[in-house]
Coordinates of C-alpha atoms in Angstrom, one line a residue:
X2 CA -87.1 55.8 -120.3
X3 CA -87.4 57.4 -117.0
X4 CA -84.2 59.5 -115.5
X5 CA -84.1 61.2 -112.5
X6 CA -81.5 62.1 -110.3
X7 CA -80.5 58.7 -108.5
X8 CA -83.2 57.0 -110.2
X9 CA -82.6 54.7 -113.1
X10 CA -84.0 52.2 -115.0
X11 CA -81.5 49.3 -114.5
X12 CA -78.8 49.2 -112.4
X13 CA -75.9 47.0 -112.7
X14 CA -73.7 46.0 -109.8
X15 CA -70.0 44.5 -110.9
X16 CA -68.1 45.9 -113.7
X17 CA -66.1 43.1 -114.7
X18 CA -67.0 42.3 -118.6
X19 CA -70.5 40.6 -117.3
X20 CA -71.7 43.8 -116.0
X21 CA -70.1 46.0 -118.5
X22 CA -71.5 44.2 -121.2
X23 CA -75.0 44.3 -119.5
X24 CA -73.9 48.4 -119.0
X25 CA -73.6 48.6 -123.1
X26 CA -76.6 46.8 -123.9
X27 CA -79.0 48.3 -121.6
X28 CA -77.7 51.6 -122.4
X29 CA -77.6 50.7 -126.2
X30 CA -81.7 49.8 -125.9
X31 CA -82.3 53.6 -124.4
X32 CA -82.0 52.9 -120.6
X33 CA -80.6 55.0 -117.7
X34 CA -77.8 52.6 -116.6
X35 CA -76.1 52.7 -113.8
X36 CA -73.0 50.7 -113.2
X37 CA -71.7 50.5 -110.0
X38 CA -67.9 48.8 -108.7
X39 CA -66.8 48.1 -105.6
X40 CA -63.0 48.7 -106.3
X41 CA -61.3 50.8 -108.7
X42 CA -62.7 50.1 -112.2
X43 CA -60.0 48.2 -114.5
X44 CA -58.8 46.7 -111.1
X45 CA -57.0 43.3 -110.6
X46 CA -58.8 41.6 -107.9
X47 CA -61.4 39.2 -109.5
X48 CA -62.1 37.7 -112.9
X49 CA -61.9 40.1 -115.8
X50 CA -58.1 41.9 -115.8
X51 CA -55.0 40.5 -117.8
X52 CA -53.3 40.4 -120.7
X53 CA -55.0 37.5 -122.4
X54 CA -58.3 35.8 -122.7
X55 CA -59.1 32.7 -125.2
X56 CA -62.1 32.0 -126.9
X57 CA -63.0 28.3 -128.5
X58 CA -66.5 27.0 -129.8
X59 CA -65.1 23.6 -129.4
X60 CA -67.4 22.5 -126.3
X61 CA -68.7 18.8 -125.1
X62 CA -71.7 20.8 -124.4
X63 CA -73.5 21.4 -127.4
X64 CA -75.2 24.6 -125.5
X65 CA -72.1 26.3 -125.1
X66 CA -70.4 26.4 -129.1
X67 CA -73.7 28.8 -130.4
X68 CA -73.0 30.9 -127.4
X69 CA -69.6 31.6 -128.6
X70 CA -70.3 32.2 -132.1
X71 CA -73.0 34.8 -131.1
X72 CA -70.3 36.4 -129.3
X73 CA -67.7 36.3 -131.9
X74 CA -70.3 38.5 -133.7
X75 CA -71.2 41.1 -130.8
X76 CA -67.4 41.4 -130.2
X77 CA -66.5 42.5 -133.9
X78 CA -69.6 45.1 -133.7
X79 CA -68.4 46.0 -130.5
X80 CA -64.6 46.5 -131.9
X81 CA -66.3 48.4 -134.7
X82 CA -68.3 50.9 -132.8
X83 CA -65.2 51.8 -130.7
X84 CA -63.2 52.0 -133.4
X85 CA -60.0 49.4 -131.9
X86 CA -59.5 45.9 -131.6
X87 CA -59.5 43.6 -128.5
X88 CA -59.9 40.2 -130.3
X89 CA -57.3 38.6 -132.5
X90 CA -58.4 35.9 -134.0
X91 CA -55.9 32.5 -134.2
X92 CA -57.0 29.0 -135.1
X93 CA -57.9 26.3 -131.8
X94 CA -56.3 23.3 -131.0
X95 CA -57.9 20.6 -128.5
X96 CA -55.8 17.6 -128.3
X97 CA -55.8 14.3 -125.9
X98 CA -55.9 10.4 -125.5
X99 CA -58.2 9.2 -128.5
X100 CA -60.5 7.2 -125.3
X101 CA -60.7 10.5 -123.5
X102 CA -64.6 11.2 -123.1
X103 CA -64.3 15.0 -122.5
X104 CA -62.9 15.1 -126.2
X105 CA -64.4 12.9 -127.7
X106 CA -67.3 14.7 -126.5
X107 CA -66.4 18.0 -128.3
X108 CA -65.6 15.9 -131.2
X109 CA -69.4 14.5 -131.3
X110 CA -71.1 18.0 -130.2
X111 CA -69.0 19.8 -133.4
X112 CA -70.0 17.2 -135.7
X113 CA -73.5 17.9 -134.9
X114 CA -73.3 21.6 -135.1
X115 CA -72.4 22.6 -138.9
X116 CA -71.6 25.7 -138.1
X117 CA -68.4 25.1 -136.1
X118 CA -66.4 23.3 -138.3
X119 CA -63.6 21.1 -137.0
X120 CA -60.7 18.9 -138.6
X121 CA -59.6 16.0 -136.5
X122 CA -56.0 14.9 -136.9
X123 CA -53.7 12.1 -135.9
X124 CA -50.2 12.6 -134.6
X125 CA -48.5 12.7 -138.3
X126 CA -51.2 15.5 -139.2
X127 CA -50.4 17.4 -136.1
X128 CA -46.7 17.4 -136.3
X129 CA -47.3 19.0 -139.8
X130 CA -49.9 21.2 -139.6
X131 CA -47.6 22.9 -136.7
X132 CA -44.6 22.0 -138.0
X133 CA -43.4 19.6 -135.2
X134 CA -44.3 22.4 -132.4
X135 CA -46.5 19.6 -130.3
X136 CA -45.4 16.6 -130.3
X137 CA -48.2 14.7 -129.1
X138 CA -47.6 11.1 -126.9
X139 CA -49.0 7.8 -128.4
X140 CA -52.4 7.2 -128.9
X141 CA -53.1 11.2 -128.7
X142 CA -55.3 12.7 -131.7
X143 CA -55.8 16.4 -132.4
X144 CA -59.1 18.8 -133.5
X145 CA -58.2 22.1 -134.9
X146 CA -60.6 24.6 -135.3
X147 CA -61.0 28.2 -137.0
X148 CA -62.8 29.8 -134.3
X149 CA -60.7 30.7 -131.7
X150 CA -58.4 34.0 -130.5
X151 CA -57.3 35.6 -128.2
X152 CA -58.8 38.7 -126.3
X153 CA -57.2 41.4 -124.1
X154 CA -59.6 41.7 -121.5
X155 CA -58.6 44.6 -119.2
X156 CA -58.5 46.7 -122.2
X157 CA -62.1 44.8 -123.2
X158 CA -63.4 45.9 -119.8
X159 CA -62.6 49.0 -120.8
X160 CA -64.3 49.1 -124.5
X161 CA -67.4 48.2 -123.2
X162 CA -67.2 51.0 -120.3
X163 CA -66.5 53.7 -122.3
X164 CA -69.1 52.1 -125.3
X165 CA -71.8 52.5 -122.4
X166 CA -70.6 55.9 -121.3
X167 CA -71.2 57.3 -125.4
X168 CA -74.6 55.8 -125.1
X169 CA -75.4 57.7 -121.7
X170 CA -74.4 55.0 -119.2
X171 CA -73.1 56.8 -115.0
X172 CA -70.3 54.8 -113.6
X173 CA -69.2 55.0 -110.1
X174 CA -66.6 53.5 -108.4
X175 CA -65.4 52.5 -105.0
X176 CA -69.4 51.8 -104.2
X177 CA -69.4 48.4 -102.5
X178 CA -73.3 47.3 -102.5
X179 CA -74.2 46.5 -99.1
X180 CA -78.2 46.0 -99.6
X181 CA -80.9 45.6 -102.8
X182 CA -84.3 45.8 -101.7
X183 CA -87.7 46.2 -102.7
X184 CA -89.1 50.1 -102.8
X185 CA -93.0 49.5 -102.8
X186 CA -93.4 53.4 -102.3
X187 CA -91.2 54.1 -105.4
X188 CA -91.8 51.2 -107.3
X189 CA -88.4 50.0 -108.0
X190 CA -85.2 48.5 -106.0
X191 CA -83.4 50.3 -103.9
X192 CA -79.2 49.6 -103.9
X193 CA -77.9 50.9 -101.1
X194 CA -73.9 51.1 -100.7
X195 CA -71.2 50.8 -98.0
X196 CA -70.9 54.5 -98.6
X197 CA -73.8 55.3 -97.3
X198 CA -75.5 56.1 -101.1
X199 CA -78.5 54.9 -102.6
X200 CA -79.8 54.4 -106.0
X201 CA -83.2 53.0 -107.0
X202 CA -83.6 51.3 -110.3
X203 CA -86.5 49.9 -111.7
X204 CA -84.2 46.6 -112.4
X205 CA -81.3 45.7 -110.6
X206 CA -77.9 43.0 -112.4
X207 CA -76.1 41.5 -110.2
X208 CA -72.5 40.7 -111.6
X209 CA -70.3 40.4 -109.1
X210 CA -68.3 37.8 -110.3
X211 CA -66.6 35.5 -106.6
X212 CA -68.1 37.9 -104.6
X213 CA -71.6 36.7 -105.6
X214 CA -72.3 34.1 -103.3
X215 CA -71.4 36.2 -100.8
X216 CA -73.9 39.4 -102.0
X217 CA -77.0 37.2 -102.7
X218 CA -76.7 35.5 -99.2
X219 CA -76.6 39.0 -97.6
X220 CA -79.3 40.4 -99.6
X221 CA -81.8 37.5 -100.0
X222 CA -80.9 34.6 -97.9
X223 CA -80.4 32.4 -100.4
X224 CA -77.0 30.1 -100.9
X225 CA -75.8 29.4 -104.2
X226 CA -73.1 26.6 -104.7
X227 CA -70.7 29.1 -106.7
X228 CA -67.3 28.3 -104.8
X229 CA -64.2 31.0 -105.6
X230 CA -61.0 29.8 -106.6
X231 CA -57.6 31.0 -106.2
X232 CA -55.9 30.3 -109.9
X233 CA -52.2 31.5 -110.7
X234 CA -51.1 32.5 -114.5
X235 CA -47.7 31.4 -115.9
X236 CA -46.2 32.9 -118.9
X237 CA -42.8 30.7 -119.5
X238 CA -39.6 31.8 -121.5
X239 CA -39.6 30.5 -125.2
X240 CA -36.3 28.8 -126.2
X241 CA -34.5 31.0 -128.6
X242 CA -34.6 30.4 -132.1
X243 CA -38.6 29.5 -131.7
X244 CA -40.0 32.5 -130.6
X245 CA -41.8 33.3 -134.1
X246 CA -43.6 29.7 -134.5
X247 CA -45.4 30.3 -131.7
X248 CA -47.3 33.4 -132.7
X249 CA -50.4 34.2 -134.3
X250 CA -48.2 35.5 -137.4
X251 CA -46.5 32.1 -137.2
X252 CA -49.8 30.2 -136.8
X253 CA -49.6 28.9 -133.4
X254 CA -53.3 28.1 -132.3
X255 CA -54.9 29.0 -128.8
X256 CA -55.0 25.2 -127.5
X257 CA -56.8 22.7 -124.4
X258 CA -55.1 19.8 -123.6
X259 CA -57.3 17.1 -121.9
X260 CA -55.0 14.8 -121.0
X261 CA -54.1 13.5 -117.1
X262 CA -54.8 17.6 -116.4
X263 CA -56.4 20.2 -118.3
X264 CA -53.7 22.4 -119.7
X265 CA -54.7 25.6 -121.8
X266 CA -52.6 28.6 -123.3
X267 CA -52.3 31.1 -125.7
X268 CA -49.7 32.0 -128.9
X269 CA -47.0 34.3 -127.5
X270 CA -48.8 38.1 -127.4
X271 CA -48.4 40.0 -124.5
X272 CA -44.9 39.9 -124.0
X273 CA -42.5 39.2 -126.5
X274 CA -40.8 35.8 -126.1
X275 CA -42.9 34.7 -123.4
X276 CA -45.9 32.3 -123.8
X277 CA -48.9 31.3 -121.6
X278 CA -49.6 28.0 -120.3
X279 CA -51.8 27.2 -117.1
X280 CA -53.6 24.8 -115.4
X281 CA -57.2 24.6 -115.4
X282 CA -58.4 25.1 -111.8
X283 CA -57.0 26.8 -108.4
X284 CA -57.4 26.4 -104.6
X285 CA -61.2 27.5 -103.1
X286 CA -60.8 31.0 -101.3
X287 CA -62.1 33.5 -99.7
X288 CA -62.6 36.7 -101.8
X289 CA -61.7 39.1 -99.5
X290 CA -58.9 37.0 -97.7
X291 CA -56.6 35.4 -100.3
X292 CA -53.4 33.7 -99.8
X293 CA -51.4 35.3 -102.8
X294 CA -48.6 33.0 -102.7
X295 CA -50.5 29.3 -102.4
X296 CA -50.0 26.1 -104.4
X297 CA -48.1 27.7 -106.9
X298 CA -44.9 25.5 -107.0
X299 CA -47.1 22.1 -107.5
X300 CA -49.0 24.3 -110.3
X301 CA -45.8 24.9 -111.8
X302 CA -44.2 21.5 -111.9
X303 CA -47.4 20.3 -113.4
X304 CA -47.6 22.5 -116.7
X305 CA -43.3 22.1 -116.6
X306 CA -44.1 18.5 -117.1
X307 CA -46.8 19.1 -119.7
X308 CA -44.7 21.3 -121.5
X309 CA -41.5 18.7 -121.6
X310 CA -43.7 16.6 -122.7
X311 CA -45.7 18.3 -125.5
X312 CA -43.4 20.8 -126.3
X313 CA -40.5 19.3 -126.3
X314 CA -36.8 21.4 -126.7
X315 CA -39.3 24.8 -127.6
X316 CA -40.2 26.4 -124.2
X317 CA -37.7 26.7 -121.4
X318 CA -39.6 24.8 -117.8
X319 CA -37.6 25.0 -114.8
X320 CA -39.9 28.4 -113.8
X321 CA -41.8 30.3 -115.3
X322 CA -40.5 33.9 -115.7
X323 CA -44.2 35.6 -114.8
X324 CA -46.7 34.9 -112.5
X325 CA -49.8 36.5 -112.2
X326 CA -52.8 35.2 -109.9
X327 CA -56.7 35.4 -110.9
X328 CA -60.1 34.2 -109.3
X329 CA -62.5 31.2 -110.9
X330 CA -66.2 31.7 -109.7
X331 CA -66.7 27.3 -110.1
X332 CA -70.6 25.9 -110.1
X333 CA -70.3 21.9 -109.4
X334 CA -71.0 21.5 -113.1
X335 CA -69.2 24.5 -114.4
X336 CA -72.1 25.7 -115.6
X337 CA -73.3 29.7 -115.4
X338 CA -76.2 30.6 -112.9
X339 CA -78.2 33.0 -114.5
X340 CA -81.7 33.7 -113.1
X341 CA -83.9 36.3 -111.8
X342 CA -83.3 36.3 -108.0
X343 CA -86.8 35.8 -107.1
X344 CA -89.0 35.8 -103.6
X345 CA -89.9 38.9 -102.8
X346 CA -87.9 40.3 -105.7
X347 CA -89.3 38.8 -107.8
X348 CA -88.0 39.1 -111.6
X349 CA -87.0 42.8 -110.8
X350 CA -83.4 41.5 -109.7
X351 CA -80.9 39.3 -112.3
X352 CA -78.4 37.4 -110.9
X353 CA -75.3 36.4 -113.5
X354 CA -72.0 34.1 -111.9
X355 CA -70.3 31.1 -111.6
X356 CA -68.7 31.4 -115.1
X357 CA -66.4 28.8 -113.8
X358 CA -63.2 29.6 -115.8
X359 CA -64.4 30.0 -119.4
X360 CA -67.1 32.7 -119.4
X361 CA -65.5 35.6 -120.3
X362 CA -65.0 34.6 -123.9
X363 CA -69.3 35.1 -123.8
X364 CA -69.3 38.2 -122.5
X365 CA -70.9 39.8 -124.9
X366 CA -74.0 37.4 -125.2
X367 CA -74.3 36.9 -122.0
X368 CA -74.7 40.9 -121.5
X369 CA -77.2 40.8 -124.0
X370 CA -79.0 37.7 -122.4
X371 CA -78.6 40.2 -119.0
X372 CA -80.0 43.5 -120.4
X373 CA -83.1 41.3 -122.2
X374 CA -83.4 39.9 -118.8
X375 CA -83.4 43.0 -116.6
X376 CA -86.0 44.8 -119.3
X377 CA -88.3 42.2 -120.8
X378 CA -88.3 39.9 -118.2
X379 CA -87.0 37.2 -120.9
X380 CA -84.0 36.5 -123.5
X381 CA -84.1 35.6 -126.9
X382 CA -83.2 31.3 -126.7
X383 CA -83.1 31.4 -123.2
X384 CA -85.0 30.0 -120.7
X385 CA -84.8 30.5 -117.0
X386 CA -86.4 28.8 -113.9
X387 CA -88.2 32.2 -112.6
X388 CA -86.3 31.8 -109.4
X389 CA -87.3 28.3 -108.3
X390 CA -83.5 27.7 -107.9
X391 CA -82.9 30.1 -105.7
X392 CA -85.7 30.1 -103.8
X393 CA -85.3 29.3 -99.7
X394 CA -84.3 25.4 -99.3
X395 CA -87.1 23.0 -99.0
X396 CA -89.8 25.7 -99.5
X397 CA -92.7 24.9 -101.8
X398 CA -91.5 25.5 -105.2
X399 CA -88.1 25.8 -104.6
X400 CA -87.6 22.1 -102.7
X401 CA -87.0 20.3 -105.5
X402 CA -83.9 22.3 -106.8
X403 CA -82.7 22.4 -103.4
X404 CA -82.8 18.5 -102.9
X405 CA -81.2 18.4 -106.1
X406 CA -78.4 21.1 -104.9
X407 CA -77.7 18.7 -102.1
X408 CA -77.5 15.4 -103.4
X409 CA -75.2 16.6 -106.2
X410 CA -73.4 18.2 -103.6
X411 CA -73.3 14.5 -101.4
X412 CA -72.0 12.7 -104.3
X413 CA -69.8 15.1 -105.7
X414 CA -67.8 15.1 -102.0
X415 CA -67.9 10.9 -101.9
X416 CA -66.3 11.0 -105.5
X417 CA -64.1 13.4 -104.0
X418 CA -63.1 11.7 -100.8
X419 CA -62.7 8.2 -102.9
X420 CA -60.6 9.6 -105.4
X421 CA -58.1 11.7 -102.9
X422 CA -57.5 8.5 -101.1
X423 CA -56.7 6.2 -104.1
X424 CA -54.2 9.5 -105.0
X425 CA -53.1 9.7 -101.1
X426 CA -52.5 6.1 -101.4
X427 CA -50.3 6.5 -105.0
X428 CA -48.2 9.3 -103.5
X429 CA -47.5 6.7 -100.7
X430 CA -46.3 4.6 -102.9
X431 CA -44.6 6.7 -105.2
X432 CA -42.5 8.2 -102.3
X433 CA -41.7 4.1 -100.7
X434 CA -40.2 3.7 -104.2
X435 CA -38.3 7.0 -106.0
X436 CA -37.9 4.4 -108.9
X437 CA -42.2 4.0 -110.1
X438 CA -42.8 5.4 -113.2
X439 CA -46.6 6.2 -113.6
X440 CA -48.3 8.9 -114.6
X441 CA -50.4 8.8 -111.0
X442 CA -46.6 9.8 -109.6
X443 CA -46.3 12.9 -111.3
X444 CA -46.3 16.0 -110.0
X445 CA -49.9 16.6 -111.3
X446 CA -51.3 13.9 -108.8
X447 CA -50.0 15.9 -105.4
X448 CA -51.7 18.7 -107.2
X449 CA -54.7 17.0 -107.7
X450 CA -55.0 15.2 -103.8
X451 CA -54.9 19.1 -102.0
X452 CA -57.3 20.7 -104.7
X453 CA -60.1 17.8 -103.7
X454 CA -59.6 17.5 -100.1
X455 CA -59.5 21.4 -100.1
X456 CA -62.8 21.2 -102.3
X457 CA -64.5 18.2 -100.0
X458 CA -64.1 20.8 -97.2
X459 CA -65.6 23.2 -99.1
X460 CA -68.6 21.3 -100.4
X461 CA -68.9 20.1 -96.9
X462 CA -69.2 23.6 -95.5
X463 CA -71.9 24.4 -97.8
X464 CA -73.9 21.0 -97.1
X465 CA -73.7 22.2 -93.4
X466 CA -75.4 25.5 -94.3
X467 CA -78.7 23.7 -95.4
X468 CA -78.5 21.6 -92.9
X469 CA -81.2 23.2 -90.4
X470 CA -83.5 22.7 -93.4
X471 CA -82.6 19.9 -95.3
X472 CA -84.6 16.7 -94.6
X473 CA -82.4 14.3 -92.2
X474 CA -82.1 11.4 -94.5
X475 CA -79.9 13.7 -97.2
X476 CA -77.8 15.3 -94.4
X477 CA -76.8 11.4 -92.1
X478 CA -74.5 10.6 -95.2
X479 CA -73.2 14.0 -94.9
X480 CA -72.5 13.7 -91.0
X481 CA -71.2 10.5 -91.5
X482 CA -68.4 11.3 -93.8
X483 CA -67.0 14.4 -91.5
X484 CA -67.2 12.3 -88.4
X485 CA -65.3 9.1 -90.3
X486 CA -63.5 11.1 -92.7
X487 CA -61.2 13.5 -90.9
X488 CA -59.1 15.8 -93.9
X489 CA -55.9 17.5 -93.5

């Protein structure tokens, strides 16, 4: 593989666990990698620091659940070659109404896979297989599962840095990418930085994590509907007397909840006594101007409820005693965008985001997917769309994507709007009368009725973007719900 100098044969902007996952495999094939950050590595500004990560195979997509058990097996080679352990390995516990589709979804997609195997459980099974830990509400079932964990991801980060430095890898901070272009003179693309530096590669990964909508729009035009959210982590004081049930030692499970929110968390690890529980979800941002302190008192008295609820007389739920803030990088479908960049590009640039909450757990496959990507110009099981989705709206090939992009993005906001009033309305109603007892008067619902209108106005913003493209007839329903619909 050619070296020389600033030249390289793939370079990989980002290193978050995406990007230092692409580092390792590149570099693990025999390519001069370069991996290039715009902060200070290890840093806790985006997606990949912490103390704790969880990994499931329990999906309702049935995509998703061999992902994970690919990844289960690059992570233990991984942990092997460096000679330490990031991944501890727990049972998983999804739980929720017995009519809720989303589990009864997973439920369907692991009966259909044999290789995830799953135990479904009523609420007399639950209370003994944890011995009365969760205590789950009528008409709740339970699906445990083997494959789940936890993983430390800063110190992850870190494991696959320092793998890819072994097999040759150059990192470089502080080098915020500022332009990737096309070098016809030295056949490659040239990364140029804030700093004035510039690197050519003969392929360029993009893994910048929320800042990616923002890079490929600088570089290329082209808008992708990968919205950053501001989340906040809460790690809440076990009661004493049950700190040991709910660790790994003691069994406790990672666990989903998909009940009236989606509640997640992790056995006690990270700091003795102390367990985590959040809320799926956060407040759209801006990357580079966040509001540190937002929405974090409705977050709270939503999980506090959960966790009178479901844990009843175990964790203590007037605060929680840590709280840490993170970024989501959300798709509309929660889906991952990973593509070549196309245009003028071509496939010499691969662009890897909107891993919307859950894709760190697949690091590892999904760096292998990248470095297959960058190199062959295709991935073993995978198969991309050459671009056509993030082409230039309504251009030739890429048209039909983009009309797609935009009526999603049209219904997605009239959901939105309909549902934030019928909660608007509740809330009215809940406040006229102190006395209703509903689960649409819990704190969860004022939660819910900011995070859409917030997300409306986002999903609007990105409609407007298109619209001195976009064919009138998909942009007048647009215009007609900003003009009739004004949001708070």
């Amino acid at each position: 593989m050619e070296a020389c100098g600033d030249r390289f044969d793939v370079v990989v902007i980002g290193a978050g666990i995406m990007g230092s996952c692409a580092a390792y495999e590149a570099a693990k094939r025999g390519c001069r990698v370069l991996l290039l950050e715009q902060f200070d590595f290890l840093h806790h500004l985006g997606s990949s620091h912490g103390e704790s990560r969880t990994i499931r195979a329990t999906y309702p997509e049935e995509y998703y659940p061999p992902m994970v058990l690919e990844a289960h097996r690059l992570w233990e080679a991984a942990q092997s070659e460096a000679g330490y352990r990031v991944l501890t390995r727990t049972p998983h516990f999804d739980m929720g109404p017995a009519g809720n589709r989303s589990l009864r979804s997973v439920i369907a997609s692991c009966e259909r896979q044999s290789s995830v195997n799953v135990r479904l459980l009523d609420r007399a099974a639950v209370d003994e297989m944890f011995s009365g830990t969760f205590r789950l509400p009528e008409g709740w079932i339970g699906v445990r599962s083997d494959a789940g964990g936890v993983i430390k991801p800063t110190k992850a980060v870190a494991m696959f840095q320092a793998l890819a430095i072994r097999r040759g890898a150059v990192l470089k901070d502080h080098m915020e990418v500022t332009g990737i272009k096309k070098d016809e003179e030295d056949r490659g693309v040239r990364v140029s930085t804030a700093t004035g530096d510039s690197f050519l590669g003969k392929k360029c990964v993009v893994t910048v994590g929320p800042w990616t909508s923002k890079l490929v729009k600088a570089v290329s035009g082209h808008v992708l509907p990968i919205q950053p959210l501001h989340t906040t982590i809460c790690y809440w004081k076990i009661k004493e007397g049950h700190e040991h049930e709910m660790t790994p030692e003691g069994g406790f499970p990672t666990f989903a909840s998909y009940g009236e929110i989606y509640v997640y968390g992790t056995p006690s690890m990270e700091f003795p006594g102390l367990i985590k529980i959040g809320l799926h979800g956060g407040r759209p941002c801006d990357p580079d101007r966040r509001d540190w302190t937002s929405n974090s008192g409705m977050l709270v008295d939503a999980v506090g409820s959960w966790i009178e609820q479901m844990l009843p007389g175990k964790v203590e739920t007037d605060k929680p005693v840590i709280i840490q803030s993170c970024m989501y990088s959300m798709t509309p479908d929660e889906d991952f965008v990973i593509d070549f960049l196309g245009g003028e590009l071509g496939k010499d640039v691969v662009v890897a985001g909107g891993f919307s909450g859950h894709g760190f757990k697949m690091g590892p496959v999904v760096g292998r997917i990248l470095a297959e990507l960058a190199i062959d110009g295709a991935a073993d099981g995978i198969r991309c769309r050459c671009g056509t989705n993030l082409r230039t709206p309504w251009k030739q090939t890429g048209e039909l994507c983009s009309l797609v992009v935009n009526l999603f993005s049209l219904l997605f906001c009239m959901f939105l709007f309909l549902n934030s009033n019928l909660l608007l309305k509740c809330r009215e109603l809940r406040d006229a009368d102190s006395s209703a007892n509903s689960p649409l008067f819990s704190p969860a619902c004022a939660f819910q009725i900011d995070i859409y209108r917030k997300t409306i106005l986002e999903m609007l913003d990105f409609s407007t973007q298109q619209e001195s493209s976009a064919p009138n007839w998909v942009l007048a329903p647009i215009k007609a719900i900003k003009l009739s619909s004004p949001l708070p």
